[in-house]
């Protein structure tokens, strides 16, 4: 047995490789024993360590470990090649090129269900000539509340619901994370002259505890149309078109063009609209006849809307005697949950691929 030197270790490796190269299947076991057996080459190398100095023991010990691992992995690869041969009577390389084998499945990424619904909503309103306007998520309290006619003592301003930013007040007052997209109405009316016809999608924040229907962070699409002679019937027309476009296939017997009733409007209250309404859409389960989902009313609550409050118009320097307008606020999560019949909002945010793959 030759001495323990780097050169000899390398030589051993080369010999192993050349023996492995031409090997037949039935010879592989013999080769394995020759190197890895109880009296094999590797074991012999380890035995030689005992007579060496501590320093050399360490050095060569590591080298033998490495060599052993390397040879083992080459041997295993050869075994795999043989097992392929056996299964298909083809060489390993041919096997890799076998075009009739099923391919590897790669999952294509796709658009998140919430974004899909948002895109759909935006496209419906763009078809009606609405422009898209964006506003900041970090917003002035003044725009989020005051200019929207939400008085100082209104519960919506409560620290419970609103996330105030821990930073010094600006010359325009306190800063909040916007609790709704409505402040973008203010920005739009301050920066443009009527006619204004815009939707304002975006993320909003509230101090809520998480459950199946609450998030501290969700999405809305605000709508605003301001011009001369805008009437409540215009609002209803636009929103009915929206409902038919998004839900037509589930709540209508026929197509989007159908004259069937799809909604009803109930009186409500928002500080920034007068009158304020809530829109319910026909129940997609029972199609209006009454069932458990709609609590036998035939309708499901969908969104808030109304005619822009004269005080709000004044706050953005528009004369209420000249201009009127309507506004609405759509919850994107709510629409997506209704459209896809999802009963837990948290599913949208947990990135569970089993859920997301369905859309
Ligand atoms: N901003 C309201 C909210 O977050 C939703 C809303 C209701 C928006 C009525 C509107 C509206 O523009 O007219 O709950």
mmCIF file of C-alpha atoms and ligand atoms in Angstrom:
data_model
loop_
_atom_site.group_PDB
_atom_site.id
_atom_site.type_symbol
_atom_site.label_atom_id
_atom_site.label_comp_id
_atom_site.label_asym_id
_atom_site.label_seq_id
_atom_site.Cartn_x
_atom_site.Cartn_y
_atom_site.Cartn_z
ATOM 1 C CA UNK A 1 0.000 0.000 0.000
ATOM 2 C CA UNK A 2 1.539 3.298 -1.086
ATOM 3 C CA UNK A 3 2.161 6.169 1.262
ATOM 4 C CA UNK A 4 -0.491 8.682 2.257
ATOM 5 C CA UNK A 5 0.219 11.634 -0.029
ATOM 6 C CA UNK A 6 -1.965 14.007 -1.994
ATOM 7 C CA UNK A 7 -0.600 12.596 -5.193
ATOM 8 C CA UNK A 8 -1.522 9.054 -4.213
ATOM 9 C CA UNK A 9 -5.011 10.080 -3.184
ATOM 10 C CA UNK A 10 -5.505 11.684 -6.573
ATOM 11 C CA UNK A 11 -4.196 8.586 -8.276
ATOM 12 C CA UNK A 12 -6.661 6.449 -6.381
ATOM 13 C CA UNK A 13 -9.472 8.694 -7.522
ATOM 14 C CA UNK A 14 -8.389 8.516 -11.140
ATOM 15 C CA UNK A 15 -8.138 4.760 -11.026
ATOM 16 C CA UNK A 16 -11.625 4.562 -9.549
ATOM 17 C CA UNK A 17 -13.035 6.821 -12.251
ATOM 18 C CA UNK A 18 -11.469 4.848 -15.058
ATOM 19 C CA UNK A 19 -12.699 1.582 -13.587
ATOM 20 C CA UNK A 20 -16.161 3.005 -13.221
ATOM 21 C CA UNK A 21 -16.251 4.207 -16.766
ATOM 22 C CA UNK A 22 -16.129 0.887 -18.528
ATOM 23 C CA UNK A 23 -17.965 -1.047 -15.872
ATOM 24 C CA UNK A 24 -20.798 -3.482 -16.533
ATOM 25 C CA UNK A 25 -23.847 -3.649 -14.355
ATOM 26 C CA UNK A 26 -22.933 -6.974 -12.802
ATOM 27 C CA UNK A 27 -19.454 -5.697 -11.870
ATOM 28 C CA UNK A 28 -20.585 -2.724 -9.874
ATOM 29 C CA UNK A 29 -20.967 -4.556 -6.602
ATOM 30 C CA UNK A 30 -17.393 -5.857 -6.787
ATOM 31 C CA UNK A 31 -16.096 -2.360 -7.375
ATOM 32 C CA UNK A 32 -18.094 -1.078 -4.446
ATOM 33 C CA UNK A 33 -16.599 -3.714 -2.145
ATOM 34 C CA UNK A 34 -13.132 -3.059 -3.443
ATOM 35 C CA UNK A 35 -13.351 0.567 -2.387
ATOM 36 C CA UNK A 36 -15.941 0.769 0.337
ATOM 37 C CA UNK A 37 -15.832 -2.713 1.808
ATOM 38 C CA UNK A 38 -14.494 -3.668 5.221
ATOM 39 C CA UNK A 39 -11.062 -4.294 3.704
ATOM 40 C CA UNK A 40 -11.548 -1.703 0.966
ATOM 41 C CA UNK A 41 -9.259 1.042 -0.217
ATOM 42 C CA UNK A 42 -10.964 3.776 1.729
ATOM 43 C CA UNK A 43 -10.792 1.862 4.981
ATOM 44 C CA UNK A 44 -7.098 1.214 4.346
ATOM 45 C CA UNK A 45 -6.497 4.917 3.965
ATOM 46 C CA UNK A 46 -8.127 5.637 7.298
ATOM 47 C CA UNK A 47 -5.970 2.974 8.954
ATOM 48 C CA UNK A 48 -2.857 4.754 7.766
ATOM 49 C CA UNK A 49 -3.871 7.852 9.676
ATOM 50 C CA UNK A 50 -3.072 6.320 13.054
ATOM 51 C CA UNK A 51 0.690 6.520 12.562
ATOM 52 C CA UNK A 52 0.669 10.198 11.604
ATOM 53 C CA UNK A 53 1.216 13.358 13.625
ATOM 54 C CA UNK A 54 -1.861 15.156 14.905
ATOM 55 C CA UNK A 55 -1.539 17.881 12.314
ATOM 56 C CA UNK A 56 -1.255 15.451 9.431
ATOM 57 C CA UNK A 57 -4.057 13.346 10.828
ATOM 58 C CA UNK A 58 -6.319 16.328 10.545
ATOM 59 C CA UNK A 59 -5.187 17.263 7.074
ATOM 60 C CA UNK A 60 -5.373 13.804 5.555
ATOM 61 C CA UNK A 61 -8.449 12.845 7.516
ATOM 62 C CA UNK A 62 -10.338 15.643 5.833
ATOM 63 C CA UNK A 63 -8.960 14.739 2.437
ATOM 64 C CA UNK A 64 -9.997 11.127 2.799
ATOM 65 C CA UNK A 65 -13.472 12.153 3.922
ATOM 66 C CA UNK A 66 -13.841 14.284 0.859
ATOM 67 C CA UNK A 67 -12.499 11.644 -1.474
ATOM 68 C CA UNK A 68 -14.785 9.031 -0.009
ATOM 69 C CA UNK A 69 -17.826 11.213 -0.513
ATOM 70 C CA UNK A 70 -16.841 11.997 -4.044
ATOM 71 C CA UNK A 71 -16.322 8.389 -5.030
ATOM 72 C CA UNK A 72 -19.551 7.399 -3.384
ATOM 73 C CA UNK A 73 -21.529 9.940 -5.283
ATOM 74 C CA UNK A 74 -19.987 8.865 -8.594
ATOM 75 C CA UNK A 75 -20.840 5.294 -7.779
ATOM 76 C CA UNK A 76 -24.429 6.193 -6.920
ATOM 77 C CA UNK A 77 -24.842 8.076 -10.119
ATOM 78 C CA UNK A 78 -23.686 5.036 -12.045
ATOM 79 C CA UNK A 79 -26.222 2.933 -10.180
ATOM 80 C CA UNK A 80 -28.977 5.340 -11.186
ATOM 81 C CA UNK A 81 -27.859 5.168 -14.792
ATOM 82 C CA UNK A 82 -28.077 1.402 -14.674
ATOM 83 C CA UNK A 83 -31.547 1.502 -13.202
ATOM 84 C CA UNK A 84 -32.699 3.773 -16.051
ATOM 85 C CA UNK A 85 -31.186 1.402 -18.575
ATOM 86 C CA UNK A 86 -33.069 -1.404 -17.017
ATOM 87 C CA UNK A 87 -36.409 0.356 -17.143
ATOM 88 C CA UNK A 88 -36.219 1.556 -20.711
ATOM 89 C CA UNK A 89 -33.312 -0.193 -22.348
ATOM 90 C CA UNK A 90 -31.934 3.237 -23.105
ATOM 91 C CA UNK A 91 -28.794 4.957 -21.984
ATOM 92 C CA UNK A 92 -29.001 7.679 -19.408
ATOM 93 C CA UNK A 93 -28.332 10.394 -21.982
ATOM 94 C CA UNK A 94 -30.979 9.083 -24.324
ATOM 95 C CA UNK A 95 -33.357 8.943 -21.439
ATOM 96 C CA UNK A 96 -32.833 12.611 -20.742
ATOM 97 C CA UNK A 97 -33.780 13.422 -24.310
ATOM 98 C CA UNK A 98 -36.784 11.110 -24.441
ATOM 99 C CA UNK A 99 -39.432 13.312 -25.989
ATOM 100 C CA UNK A 100 -42.370 11.028 -25.322
ATOM 101 C CA UNK A 101 -41.943 11.247 -21.536
ATOM 102 C CA UNK A 102 -44.347 13.599 -19.765
ATOM 103 C CA UNK A 103 -42.665 16.966 -19.250
ATOM 104 C CA UNK A 104 -41.933 18.617 -15.960
ATOM 105 C CA UNK A 105 -44.890 20.661 -14.791
ATOM 106 C CA UNK A 106 -44.086 24.299 -14.238
ATOM 107 C CA UNK A 107 -46.791 26.381 -12.626
ATOM 108 C CA UNK A 108 -47.342 29.638 -14.377
ATOM 109 C CA UNK A 109 -47.893 32.566 -12.075
ATOM 110 C CA UNK A 110 -51.114 34.435 -12.601
ATOM 111 C CA UNK A 111 -53.020 37.467 -11.444
ATOM 112 C CA UNK A 112 -54.284 37.471 -7.865
ATOM 113 C CA UNK A 113 -58.108 37.113 -7.608
ATOM 114 C CA UNK A 114 -58.409 40.504 -5.930
ATOM 115 C CA UNK A 115 -56.448 42.167 -8.690
ATOM 116 C CA UNK A 116 -58.564 40.345 -11.272
ATOM 117 C CA UNK A 117 -61.742 41.707 -9.707
ATOM 118 C CA UNK A 118 -60.224 45.174 -9.406
ATOM 119 C CA UNK A 119 -59.205 45.102 -13.069
ATOM 120 C CA UNK A 120 -62.718 44.058 -14.018
ATOM 121 C CA UNK A 121 -64.308 46.847 -11.974
ATOM 122 C CA UNK A 122 -61.959 49.410 -13.502
ATOM 123 C CA UNK A 123 -62.677 48.176 -16.989
ATOM 124 C CA UNK A 124 -66.460 48.411 -16.484
ATOM 125 C CA UNK A 125 -66.205 52.063 -15.485
ATOM 126 C CA UNK A 126 -63.661 52.914 -18.145
ATOM 127 C CA UNK A 127 -66.168 51.635 -20.683
ATOM 128 C CA UNK A 128 -68.536 54.271 -19.331
ATOM 129 C CA UNK A 129 -65.913 56.992 -19.756
ATOM 130 C CA UNK A 130 -64.632 57.212 -16.174
ATOM 131 C CA UNK A 131 -60.967 58.144 -15.778
ATOM 132 C CA UNK A 132 -58.779 56.526 -13.139
ATOM 133 C CA UNK A 133 -57.348 58.843 -10.461
ATOM 134 C CA UNK A 134 -54.991 57.788 -7.691
ATOM 135 C CA UNK A 135 -54.503 59.331 -4.271
ATOM 136 C CA UNK A 136 -52.003 58.723 -1.476
ATOM 137 C CA UNK A 137 -52.513 56.130 1.255
ATOM 138 C CA UNK A 138 -50.878 58.495 3.741
ATOM 139 C CA UNK A 139 -53.459 61.241 3.819
ATOM 140 C CA UNK A 140 -54.317 64.482 5.547
ATOM 141 C CA UNK A 141 -56.912 64.102 8.258
ATOM 142 C CA UNK A 142 -58.439 67.175 6.691
ATOM 143 C CA UNK A 143 -59.113 65.365 3.393
ATOM 144 C CA UNK A 144 -59.949 62.029 4.971
ATOM 145 C CA UNK A 145 -62.554 63.605 7.272
ATOM 146 C CA UNK A 146 -63.050 67.359 7.549
ATOM 147 C CA UNK A 147 -63.492 68.295 3.900
ATOM 148 C CA UNK A 148 -65.768 65.269 3.511
ATOM 149 C CA UNK A 149 -68.077 66.829 6.044
ATOM 150 C CA UNK A 150 -67.226 64.298 8.723
ATOM 151 C CA UNK A 151 -67.453 66.402 11.867
ATOM 152 C CA UNK A 152 -64.840 66.490 14.606
ATOM 153 C CA UNK A 153 -66.844 64.287 16.961
ATOM 154 C CA UNK A 154 -67.972 61.711 14.398
ATOM 155 C CA UNK A 155 -67.323 58.134 15.553
ATOM 156 C CA UNK A 156 -65.465 57.315 12.327
ATOM 157 C CA UNK A 157 -62.648 59.539 13.560
ATOM 158 C CA UNK A 158 -62.348 57.565 16.735
ATOM 159 C CA UNK A 159 -58.868 56.356 17.506
ATOM 160 C CA UNK A 160 -60.410 52.883 17.481
ATOM 161 C CA UNK A 161 -60.914 52.983 13.730
ATOM 162 C CA UNK A 162 -58.345 55.374 12.377
ATOM 163 C CA UNK A 163 -54.614 54.816 12.277
ATOM 164 C CA UNK A 164 -53.008 58.165 13.034
ATOM 165 C CA UNK A 165 -49.358 58.412 12.075
ATOM 166 C CA UNK A 166 -46.978 59.095 14.897
ATOM 167 C CA UNK A 167 -45.383 62.144 13.324
ATOM 168 C CA UNK A 168 -45.542 65.879 13.864
ATOM 169 C CA UNK A 169 -48.603 67.665 12.485
ATOM 170 C CA UNK A 170 -48.047 69.373 9.169
ATOM 171 C CA UNK A 171 -49.185 72.916 8.449
ATOM 172 C CA UNK A 172 -52.269 71.221 7.021
ATOM 173 C CA UNK A 173 -52.933 69.287 10.208
ATOM 174 C CA UNK A 174 -52.663 65.664 11.298
ATOM 175 C CA UNK A 175 -51.700 62.748 9.073
ATOM 176 C CA UNK A 176 -53.598 59.456 8.922
ATOM 177 C CA UNK A 177 -53.569 56.269 6.902
ATOM 178 C CA UNK A 178 -56.656 56.834 4.802
ATOM 179 C CA UNK A 179 -59.649 54.947 6.125
ATOM 180 C CA UNK A 180 -61.425 55.055 2.772
ATOM 181 C CA UNK A 181 -60.773 56.196 -0.809
ATOM 182 C CA UNK A 182 -63.177 59.126 -0.455
ATOM 183 C CA UNK A 183 -60.397 61.699 0.262
ATOM 184 C CA UNK A 184 -59.252 61.160 -3.320
ATOM 185 C CA UNK A 185 -62.597 62.720 -4.300
ATOM 186 C CA UNK A 186 -61.450 65.881 -2.539
ATOM 187 C CA UNK A 187 -58.060 65.825 -4.259
ATOM 188 C CA UNK A 188 -59.676 65.283 -7.636
ATOM 189 C CA UNK A 189 -62.206 68.084 -7.178
ATOM 190 C CA UNK A 190 -59.499 70.454 -5.928
ATOM 191 C CA UNK A 191 -57.285 69.800 -8.930
ATOM 192 C CA UNK A 192 -59.809 69.532 -11.779
ATOM 193 C CA UNK A 193 -62.777 71.458 -13.042
ATOM 194 C CA UNK A 194 -66.126 69.775 -13.783
ATOM 195 C CA UNK A 195 -67.140 67.795 -15.659
ATOM 196 C CA UNK A 196 -65.344 65.287 -13.480
ATOM 197 C CA UNK A 197 -65.912 61.601 -14.083
ATOM 198 C CA UNK A 198 -63.449 59.438 -12.239
ATOM 199 C CA UNK A 199 -62.934 56.244 -10.321
ATOM 200 C CA UNK A 200 -60.307 56.078 -7.619
ATOM 201 C CA UNK A 201 -59.112 52.603 -6.699
ATOM 202 C CA UNK A 202 -56.776 51.932 -3.823
ATOM 203 C CA UNK A 203 -55.807 50.451 -0.517
ATOM 204 C CA UNK A 204 -57.347 51.660 2.726
ATOM 205 C CA UNK A 205 -56.552 51.073 6.400
ATOM 206 C CA UNK A 206 -58.582 50.641 9.545
ATOM 207 C CA UNK A 207 -57.811 49.621 13.062
ATOM 208 C CA UNK A 208 -59.814 46.423 13.032
ATOM 209 C CA UNK A 209 -59.318 42.993 14.469
ATOM 210 C CA UNK A 210 -58.881 40.302 11.862
ATOM 211 C CA UNK A 211 -61.717 37.905 11.221
ATOM 212 C CA UNK A 212 -63.549 36.393 8.269
ATOM 213 C CA UNK A 213 -64.945 39.766 7.209
ATOM 214 C CA UNK A 214 -62.486 42.304 8.655
ATOM 215 C CA UNK A 215 -58.976 43.302 7.673
ATOM 216 C CA UNK A 216 -56.937 46.262 8.807
ATOM 217 C CA UNK A 217 -56.014 46.785 5.211
ATOM 218 C CA UNK A 218 -58.345 46.323 2.252
ATOM 219 C CA UNK A 219 -59.326 47.835 -1.095
ATOM 220 C CA UNK A 220 -61.974 50.202 -2.341
ATOM 221 C CA UNK A 221 -62.950 51.800 -5.608
ATOM 222 C CA UNK A 222 -64.358 55.271 -5.182
ATOM 223 C CA UNK A 223 -66.546 56.751 -7.903
ATOM 224 C CA UNK A 224 -67.299 60.401 -8.573
ATOM 225 C CA UNK A 225 -69.217 62.263 -11.238
ATOM 226 C CA UNK A 226 -69.646 66.035 -10.942
ATOM 227 C CA UNK A 227 -71.244 68.198 -13.595
ATOM 228 C CA UNK A 228 -74.260 70.385 -14.184
ATOM 229 C CA UNK A 229 -77.610 68.583 -13.841
ATOM 230 C CA UNK A 230 -76.312 65.286 -12.471
ATOM 231 C CA UNK A 231 -79.256 63.398 -10.975
ATOM 232 C CA UNK A 232 -79.863 60.448 -8.706
ATOM 233 C CA UNK A 233 -81.224 58.510 -11.669
ATOM 234 C CA UNK A 234 -77.796 58.857 -13.336
ATOM 235 C CA UNK A 235 -76.221 57.242 -10.299
ATOM 236 C CA UNK A 236 -78.696 54.385 -10.379
ATOM 237 C CA UNK A 237 -78.153 53.836 -14.092
ATOM 238 C CA UNK A 238 -74.379 53.675 -13.721
ATOM 239 C CA UNK A 239 -74.485 51.354 -10.718
ATOM 240 C CA UNK A 240 -77.019 49.019 -12.282
ATOM 241 C CA UNK A 241 -74.783 48.751 -15.325
ATOM 242 C CA UNK A 242 -71.906 47.950 -12.994
ATOM 243 C CA UNK A 243 -73.833 45.194 -11.210
ATOM 244 C CA UNK A 244 -75.004 43.646 -14.460
ATOM 245 C CA UNK A 245 -71.468 43.700 -15.860
ATOM 246 C CA UNK A 246 -69.845 42.114 -12.840
ATOM 247 C CA UNK A 247 -72.597 39.791 -11.605
ATOM 248 C CA UNK A 248 -74.837 39.457 -14.653
ATOM 249 C CA UNK A 249 -73.987 35.844 -15.219
ATOM 250 C CA UNK A 250 -74.843 34.811 -11.664
ATOM 251 C CA UNK A 251 -77.907 36.906 -10.900
ATOM 252 C CA UNK A 252 -79.607 37.255 -14.253
ATOM 253 C CA UNK A 253 -81.314 34.560 -16.184
ATOM 254 C CA UNK A 254 -80.177 35.982 -19.488
ATOM 255 C CA UNK A 255 -77.481 38.385 -20.485
ATOM 256 C CA UNK A 256 -76.120 41.703 -19.400
ATOM 257 C CA UNK A 257 -78.688 43.403 -21.635
ATOM 258 C CA UNK A 258 -81.608 42.015 -19.678
ATOM 259 C CA UNK A 259 -84.135 44.438 -18.288
ATOM 260 C CA UNK A 260 -84.570 42.361 -15.182
ATOM 261 C CA UNK A 261 -84.204 44.191 -11.885
ATOM 262 C CA UNK A 262 -80.783 43.559 -10.385
ATOM 263 C CA UNK A 263 -80.777 45.915 -7.438
ATOM 264 C CA UNK A 264 -82.601 47.996 -4.930
ATOM 265 C CA UNK A 265 -81.592 51.225 -3.223
ATOM 266 C CA UNK A 266 -82.185 51.858 0.462
ATOM 267 C CA UNK A 267 -81.955 55.103 2.347
ATOM 268 C CA UNK A 268 -78.784 55.381 4.393
ATOM 269 C CA UNK A 269 -76.433 57.922 5.934
ATOM 270 C CA UNK A 270 -72.973 59.117 4.992
ATOM 271 C CA UNK A 271 -71.774 62.584 6.022
ATOM 272 C CA UNK A 272 -70.481 63.335 2.533
ATOM 273 C CA UNK A 273 -73.643 62.514 0.577
ATOM 274 C CA UNK A 274 -77.191 63.779 0.647
ATOM 275 C CA UNK A 275 -79.286 61.816 0.064
ATOM 276 C CA UNK A 276 -77.240 58.742 0.982
ATOM 277 C CA UNK A 277 -78.161 55.311 -0.282
ATOM 278 C CA UNK A 278 -77.118 51.762 0.054
ATOM 279 C CA UNK A 279 -77.329 49.549 -2.973
ATOM 280 C CA UNK A 280 -78.355 45.930 -2.595
ATOM 281 C CA UNK A 281 -78.048 43.504 -5.441
ATOM 282 C CA UNK A 282 -80.360 40.655 -6.165
ATOM 283 C CA UNK A 283 -79.311 37.503 -4.347
ATOM 284 C CA UNK A 284 -77.204 35.317 -6.619
ATOM 285 C CA UNK A 285 -78.227 32.156 -4.842
ATOM 286 C CA UNK A 286 -82.016 32.358 -5.003
ATOM 287 C CA UNK A 287 -82.176 35.034 -7.731
ATOM 288 C CA UNK A 288 -84.449 37.147 -5.545
ATOM 289 C CA UNK A 289 -86.976 34.643 -4.284
ATOM 290 C CA UNK A 290 -85.487 34.459 -0.772
ATOM 291 C CA UNK A 291 -83.025 32.042 0.818
ATOM 292 C CA UNK A 292 -80.661 31.622 3.771
ATOM 293 C CA UNK A 293 -77.838 33.618 2.212
ATOM 294 C CA UNK A 294 -79.961 36.756 1.765
ATOM 295 C CA UNK A 295 -81.913 36.102 4.964
ATOM 296 C CA UNK A 296 -85.051 35.730 2.885
ATOM 297 C CA UNK A 297 -84.913 39.279 1.597
ATOM 298 C CA UNK A 298 -83.872 38.338 -1.932
ATOM 299 C CA UNK A 299 -81.165 41.013 -1.817
ATOM 300 C CA UNK A 300 -77.557 41.327 -0.611
ATOM 301 C CA UNK A 301 -75.899 44.557 0.589
ATOM 302 C CA UNK A 302 -73.344 45.718 -1.941
ATOM 303 C CA UNK A 303 -72.144 49.304 -1.598
ATOM 304 C CA UNK A 304 -72.723 52.846 -0.336
ATOM 305 C CA UNK A 305 -73.468 55.806 -2.561
ATOM 306 C CA UNK A 306 -75.330 59.102 -2.830
ATOM 307 C CA UNK A 307 -75.395 62.632 -4.196
ATOM 308 C CA UNK A 308 -72.322 64.666 -3.240
ATOM 309 C CA UNK A 309 -73.217 66.766 -0.194
ATOM 310 C CA UNK A 310 -73.447 70.535 -0.908
ATOM 311 C CA UNK A 311 -71.037 71.148 1.990
ATOM 312 C CA UNK A 312 -68.446 68.923 0.318
ATOM 313 C CA UNK A 313 -68.822 70.854 -2.937
ATOM 314 C CA UNK A 314 -68.337 74.107 -1.027
ATOM 315 C CA UNK A 315 -65.229 72.700 0.653
ATOM 316 C CA UNK A 316 -63.619 72.259 -2.759
ATOM 317 C CA UNK A 317 -64.794 75.635 -4.048
ATOM 318 C CA UNK A 318 -67.596 74.384 -6.267
ATOM 319 C CA UNK A 319 -70.951 76.170 -6.147
ATOM 320 C CA UNK A 320 -73.728 73.719 -5.207
ATOM 321 C CA UNK A 321 -76.212 75.941 -7.065
ATOM 322 C CA UNK A 322 -74.327 75.250 -10.277
ATOM 323 C CA UNK A 323 -72.924 71.765 -9.859
ATOM 324 C CA UNK A 324 -74.270 68.500 -8.593
ATOM 325 C CA UNK A 325 -72.651 65.108 -8.459
ATOM 326 C CA UNK A 326 -72.885 61.561 -7.329
ATOM 327 C CA UNK A 327 -70.378 59.354 -5.546
ATOM 328 C CA UNK A 328 -70.058 55.727 -4.578
ATOM 329 C CA UNK A 329 -67.657 53.488 -2.718
ATOM 330 C CA UNK A 330 -67.169 49.851 -3.692
ATOM 331 C CA UNK A 331 -65.395 47.316 -1.467
ATOM 332 C CA UNK A 332 -63.221 45.216 -3.749
ATOM 333 C CA UNK A 333 -62.935 42.326 -1.281
ATOM 334 C CA UNK A 334 -66.706 42.336 -0.848
ATOM 335 C CA UNK A 335 -67.302 42.141 -4.597
ATOM 336 C CA UNK A 336 -64.730 39.361 -4.961
ATOM 337 C CA UNK A 337 -66.244 37.392 -2.072
ATOM 338 C CA UNK A 338 -69.723 37.652 -3.543
ATOM 339 C CA UNK A 339 -68.610 36.927 -7.059
ATOM 340 C CA UNK A 340 -66.617 33.837 -6.132
ATOM 341 C CA UNK A 341 -68.699 32.925 -3.080
ATOM 342 C CA UNK A 342 -65.790 33.091 -0.669
ATOM 343 C CA UNK A 343 -66.809 33.278 2.957
ATOM 344 C CA UNK A 344 -63.483 34.198 4.554
ATOM 345 C CA UNK A 345 -61.674 37.354 3.540
ATOM 346 C CA UNK A 346 -58.402 36.147 5.050
ATOM 347 C CA UNK A 347 -58.019 33.686 2.181
ATOM 348 C CA UNK A 348 -57.053 36.580 -0.065
ATOM 349 C CA UNK A 349 -53.994 37.405 2.007
ATOM 350 C CA UNK A 350 -52.556 34.090 3.164
ATOM 351 C CA UNK A 351 -50.917 33.216 -0.161
ATOM 352 C CA UNK A 352 -52.146 29.654 -0.031
ATOM 353 C CA UNK A 353 -51.410 28.354 -3.491
ATOM 354 C CA UNK A 354 -54.264 25.820 -3.277
ATOM 355 C CA UNK A 355 -56.696 28.708 -2.949
ATOM 356 C CA UNK A 356 -55.051 31.039 -5.443
ATOM 357 C CA UNK A 357 -54.742 28.379 -8.146
ATOM 358 C CA UNK A 358 -58.520 28.260 -8.496
ATOM 359 C CA UNK A 359 -58.800 31.665 -10.114
HETATM 360 N N1 LIG B 1 -66.350 55.963 2.145
HETATM 361 C C1 LIG B 1 -67.379 55.026 2.547
HETATM 362 C C2 LIG B 1 -66.768 53.928 3.419
HETATM 363 O O1 LIG B 1 -65.612 53.705 3.398
HETATM 364 C C3 LIG B 1 -68.021 54.394 1.356
HETATM 365 C C4 LIG B 1 -68.815 55.373 0.553
HETATM 366 C C5 LIG B 1 -70.148 55.536 0.794
HETATM 367 C C6 LIG B 1 -68.206 56.115 -0.448
HETATM 368 C C7 LIG B 1 -70.905 56.440 0.063
HETATM 369 C C8 LIG B 1 -68.942 57.019 -1.195
HETATM 370 C C9 LIG B 1 -70.295 57.167 -0.928
HETATM 371 O O2 LIG B 1 -68.412 57.768 -2.165
HETATM 372 O O3 LIG B 1 -71.035 58.048 -1.662
HETATM 373 O O4 LIG B 1 -67.445 53.268 4.099
#
